[in-house]
Amino acid sequence: MGKVIGIDLGTTNSCVSVLEGGKPIVISSSEGGRTTPSIVGFGKSGEHLVGQLAKRQAVTNAENSVYSIKRFIGRRWDETATERSRVPYTC
């Protein structure tokens, strides 16, 4: 059987696990956490940031930090106008 990976894509945090020996094992982040903030950031010099790094820089770079994007997935563009007006980034 091939590898099994489970992804919990949360609005606030996400978690990834693998199945080893019939048991799920949560993959820890590089900082040791079992969950990772569901944030992607684009730094001022073009670098891509994810998780905790993206969350930290979002305070001073909100317009280039994408978060809570899950609320837009699977919805019609015209249904999200109110929600899109509440985030600093451009959807």
Coordinates of N, CA and C in Angstrom, one line a residue:
M1 N 0.8 -1.2 0.0 CA 0.0 0.0 0.0 C 0.9 1.2 0.0
G2 N 0.4 2.3 -0.7 CA 1.2 3.5 -0.8 C 1.1 4.3 0.5
K3 N 1.8 5.4 0.6 CA 1.8 6.3 1.7 C 0.4 7.0 1.9
V4 N 0.0 7.1 3.1 CA -1.3 7.8 3.4 C -0.9 9.1 4.2
I5 N -1.4 10.2 3.7 CA -1.2 11.5 4.3 C -2.6 12.1 4.6
G6 N -2.7 12.6 5.8 CA -4.0 13.3 6.2 C -3.7 14.8 6.4
I7 N -4.5 15.6 5.9 CA -4.4 17.1 6.0 C -5.6 17.7 6.6
D8 N -5.5 18.3 7.7 CA -6.6 19.1 8.3 C -6.4 20.5 8.0
L9 N -7.0 21.0 6.9 CA -6.9 22.4 6.5 C -7.9 23.2 7.3
G10 N -7.5 23.9 8.3 CA -8.4 24.7 9.2 C -8.3 26.1 8.8
T11 N -9.3 26.9 9.2 CA -9.4 28.3 8.9 C -8.3 29.0 9.6
T12 N -8.0 28.6 10.9 CA -7.0 29.3 11.7 C -5.7 28.5 11.7
N13 N -5.7 27.2 11.9 CA -4.5 26.4 11.9 C -4.7 25.1 11.1
S14 N -3.6 24.5 10.6 CA -3.7 23.3 9.9 C -2.8 22.3 10.5
C15 N -3.0 21.0 10.2 CA -2.3 19.9 10.8 C -2.1 18.8 9.7
V16 N -0.9 18.2 9.7 CA -0.6 17.1 8.7 C -0.2 15.9 9.5
S17 N -0.7 14.7 9.0 CA -0.2 13.5 9.7 C 0.0 12.4 8.6
V18 N 0.8 11.4 8.9 CA 1.0 10.3 8.1 C 0.6 9.0 8.8
L19 N 0.3 8.0 8.0 CA -0.1 6.7 8.6 C 1.2 5.8 8.6
E20 N 1.6 5.4 9.8 CA 2.8 4.6 10.0 C 2.4 3.4 10.9
G21 N 2.5 2.2 10.4 CA 2.2 1.0 11.1 C 0.7 1.0 11.5
G22 N -0.1 1.6 10.7 CA -1.5 1.6 11.0 C -2.0 2.6 12.0
K23 N -1.0 3.5 12.4 CA -1.4 4.6 13.4 C -1.0 5.9 12.8
P24 N -1.9 6.9 13.0 CA -1.6 8.3 12.5 C -0.5 8.9 13.4
I25 N 0.5 9.5 12.7 CA 1.5 10.3 13.4 C 1.5 11.7 12.9
V26 N 1.3 12.7 13.8 CA 1.2 14.1 13.4 C 2.7 14.6 13.2
I27 N 2.8 15.2 12.0 CA 4.1 15.8 11.7 C 4.3 17.1 12.4
S28 N 5.3 17.3 13.1 CA 5.6 18.5 13.8 C 6.2 19.6 12.9
S29 N 5.9 20.8 13.2 CA 6.5 21.9 12.4 C 8.0 22.1 12.7
S30 N 8.7 22.9 12.0 CA 10.1 23.1 12.2 C 10.3 23.8 13.6
E31 N 9.3 24.4 14.1 CA 9.3 25.0 15.5 C 8.8 24.1 16.6
G32 N 8.5 22.8 16.2 CA 8.0 21.9 17.2 C 6.5 21.8 17.5
G33 N 5.8 22.6 16.8 CA 4.3 22.6 17.0 C 3.6 21.5 16.3
R34 N 2.5 21.1 16.8 CA 1.7 20.0 16.1 C 0.7 20.7 15.1
T35 N 0.5 22.0 15.2 CA -0.3 22.7 14.2 C 0.5 23.8 13.7
T36 N 0.1 24.3 12.5 CA 0.7 25.4 11.9 C -0.3 26.5 11.5
P37 N -0.1 27.7 11.8 CA -1.1 28.7 11.4 C -1.4 28.7 9.9
S38 N -2.6 28.8 9.5 CA -3.0 28.7 8.1 C -2.9 30.1 7.4
I39 N -1.6 30.5 7.3 CA -1.3 31.8 6.8 C -0.1 31.7 5.8
V40 N -0.3 32.4 4.7 CA 0.8 32.5 3.7 C 1.1 34.0 3.6
G41 N 2.4 34.3 3.6 CA 2.8 35.7 3.5 C 3.8 35.9 2.4
F42 N 3.8 37.1 1.8 CA 4.7 37.4 0.7 C 5.5 38.6 1.3
G43 N 6.8 38.4 1.5 CA 7.7 39.4 2.1 C 7.9 40.5 1.2
K44 N 8.4 41.6 1.8 CA 8.7 42.8 1.0 C 9.7 42.6 -0.1
S45 N 10.6 41.7 0.0 CA 11.6 41.4 -1.0 C 11.2 40.2 -1.8
G46 N 9.9 39.7 -1.8 CA 9.4 38.7 -2.6 C 9.5 37.3 -2.1
E47 N 10.0 37.1 -0.9 CA 10.1 35.7 -0.3 C 8.7 35.2 0.1
H48 N 8.5 33.9 0.1 CA 7.3 33.3 0.5 C 7.4 32.8 1.9
L49 N 6.5 33.1 2.7 CA 6.5 32.7 4.1 C 5.2 31.9 4.5
V50 N 5.3 30.9 5.3 CA 4.2 30.1 5.7 C 4.2 29.9 7.2
G51 N 3.0 29.6 7.8 CA 2.9 29.3 9.2 C 3.3 30.4 10.1
Q52 N 4.1 30.1 11.1 CA 4.4 31.1 12.2 C 5.2 32.3 11.6
L53 N 6.1 32.0 10.7 CA 6.8 33.2 10.1 C 5.8 34.1 9.4
A54 N 4.9 33.6 8.7 CA 3.9 34.4 8.0 C 3.0 35.2 9.0
K55 N 2.7 34.5 10.1 CA 1.8 35.1 11.1 C 2.5 36.3 11.8
R56 N 3.8 36.1 12.0 CA 4.6 37.2 12.7 C 4.7 38.4 11.8
Q57 N 5.0 38.2 10.5 CA 5.2 39.4 9.6 C 3.8 40.0 9.2
A58 N 2.7 39.3 9.4 CA 1.4 39.8 9.1 C 1.0 41.1 9.8
V59 N 1.6 41.3 11.0 CA 1.3 42.5 11.8 C 1.7 43.8 11.0
T60 N 2.9 43.7 10.3 CA 3.4 44.9 9.6 C 3.2 44.8 8.1
N61 N 2.7 43.6 7.6 CA 2.6 43.4 6.2 C 1.2 42.8 5.9
A62 N 0.1 43.3 6.4 CA -1.2 42.6 6.3 C -1.7 42.5 4.9
E63 N -1.4 43.5 4.1 CA -1.9 43.5 2.7 C -1.3 42.4 1.8
N64 N -0.1 41.8 2.3 CA 0.6 40.7 1.6 C 0.5 39.4 2.4
S65 N -0.4 39.3 3.3 CA -0.6 38.1 4.1 C -2.0 37.5 3.9
V66 N -2.0 36.3 3.5 CA -3.3 35.7 3.1 C -3.7 34.7 4.3
Y67 N -4.9 34.9 4.9 CA -5.4 34.1 6.0 C -6.9 33.9 5.8
S68 N -7.4 33.0 6.6 CA -8.9 32.8 6.6 C -9.4 32.6 5.2
I69 N -8.6 32.1 4.3 CA -9.0 31.9 2.9 C -10.0 30.8 2.7
K70 N -10.0 29.8 3.7 CA -10.9 28.7 3.6 C -12.4 29.1 3.5
R71 N -12.7 30.2 4.0 CA -14.1 30.7 4.0 C -14.5 31.1 2.5
F72 N -13.6 31.2 1.6 CA -13.9 31.5 0.2 C -13.9 30.3 -0.7
I73 N -13.3 29.2 -0.2 CA -13.2 28.0 -1.1 C -14.6 27.4 -1.4
G74 N -14.9 27.1 -2.6 CA -16.1 26.5 -3.0 C -17.3 27.4 -3.1
R75 N -17.1 28.7 -3.0 CA -18.2 29.7 -3.0 C -18.1 30.5 -4.3
R76 N -19.3 30.9 -4.8 CA -19.3 31.8 -5.9 C -18.7 33.1 -5.6
W77 N -18.0 33.7 -6.6 CA -17.3 35.0 -6.4 C -18.3 36.1 -5.8
D78 N -19.5 36.2 -6.4 CA -20.4 37.2 -6.0 C -21.0 36.9 -4.6
E79 N -20.9 35.7 -4.1 CA -21.3 35.4 -2.7 C -20.4 35.9 -1.6
T80 N -19.2 36.3 -2.0 CA -18.1 36.6 -1.0 C -17.8 38.0 -0.9
A81 N -18.6 38.9 -1.5 CA -18.3 40.3 -1.5 C -18.1 40.9 -0.1
T82 N -19.1 40.6 0.8 CA -19.0 41.2 2.1 C -17.8 40.7 2.8
E83 N -17.5 39.4 2.8 CA -16.3 38.8 3.5 C -15.0 39.4 2.9
R84 N -14.9 39.5 1.6 CA -13.7 40.1 0.9 C -13.5 41.5 1.3
S85 N -14.5 42.3 1.6 CA -14.3 43.6 2.0 C -13.7 43.8 3.4
R86 N -13.7 42.7 4.2 CA -13.2 42.7 5.6 C -11.8 42.2 5.7
V87 N -11.1 41.8 4.6 CA -9.7 41.4 4.7 C -8.8 42.4 4.0
P88 N -7.6 42.6 4.5 CA -6.7 43.6 3.9 C -6.1 43.2 2.6
Y89 N -6.1 41.9 2.3 CA -5.5 41.5 1.1 C -6.5 41.4 0.0
T90 N -6.0 41.4 -1.3 CA -6.9 41.3 -2.4 C -7.1 39.9 -2.9
C91 N -8.4 39.5 -3.0 CA -8.8 38.2 -3.4 C -8.9 38.2 -4.9

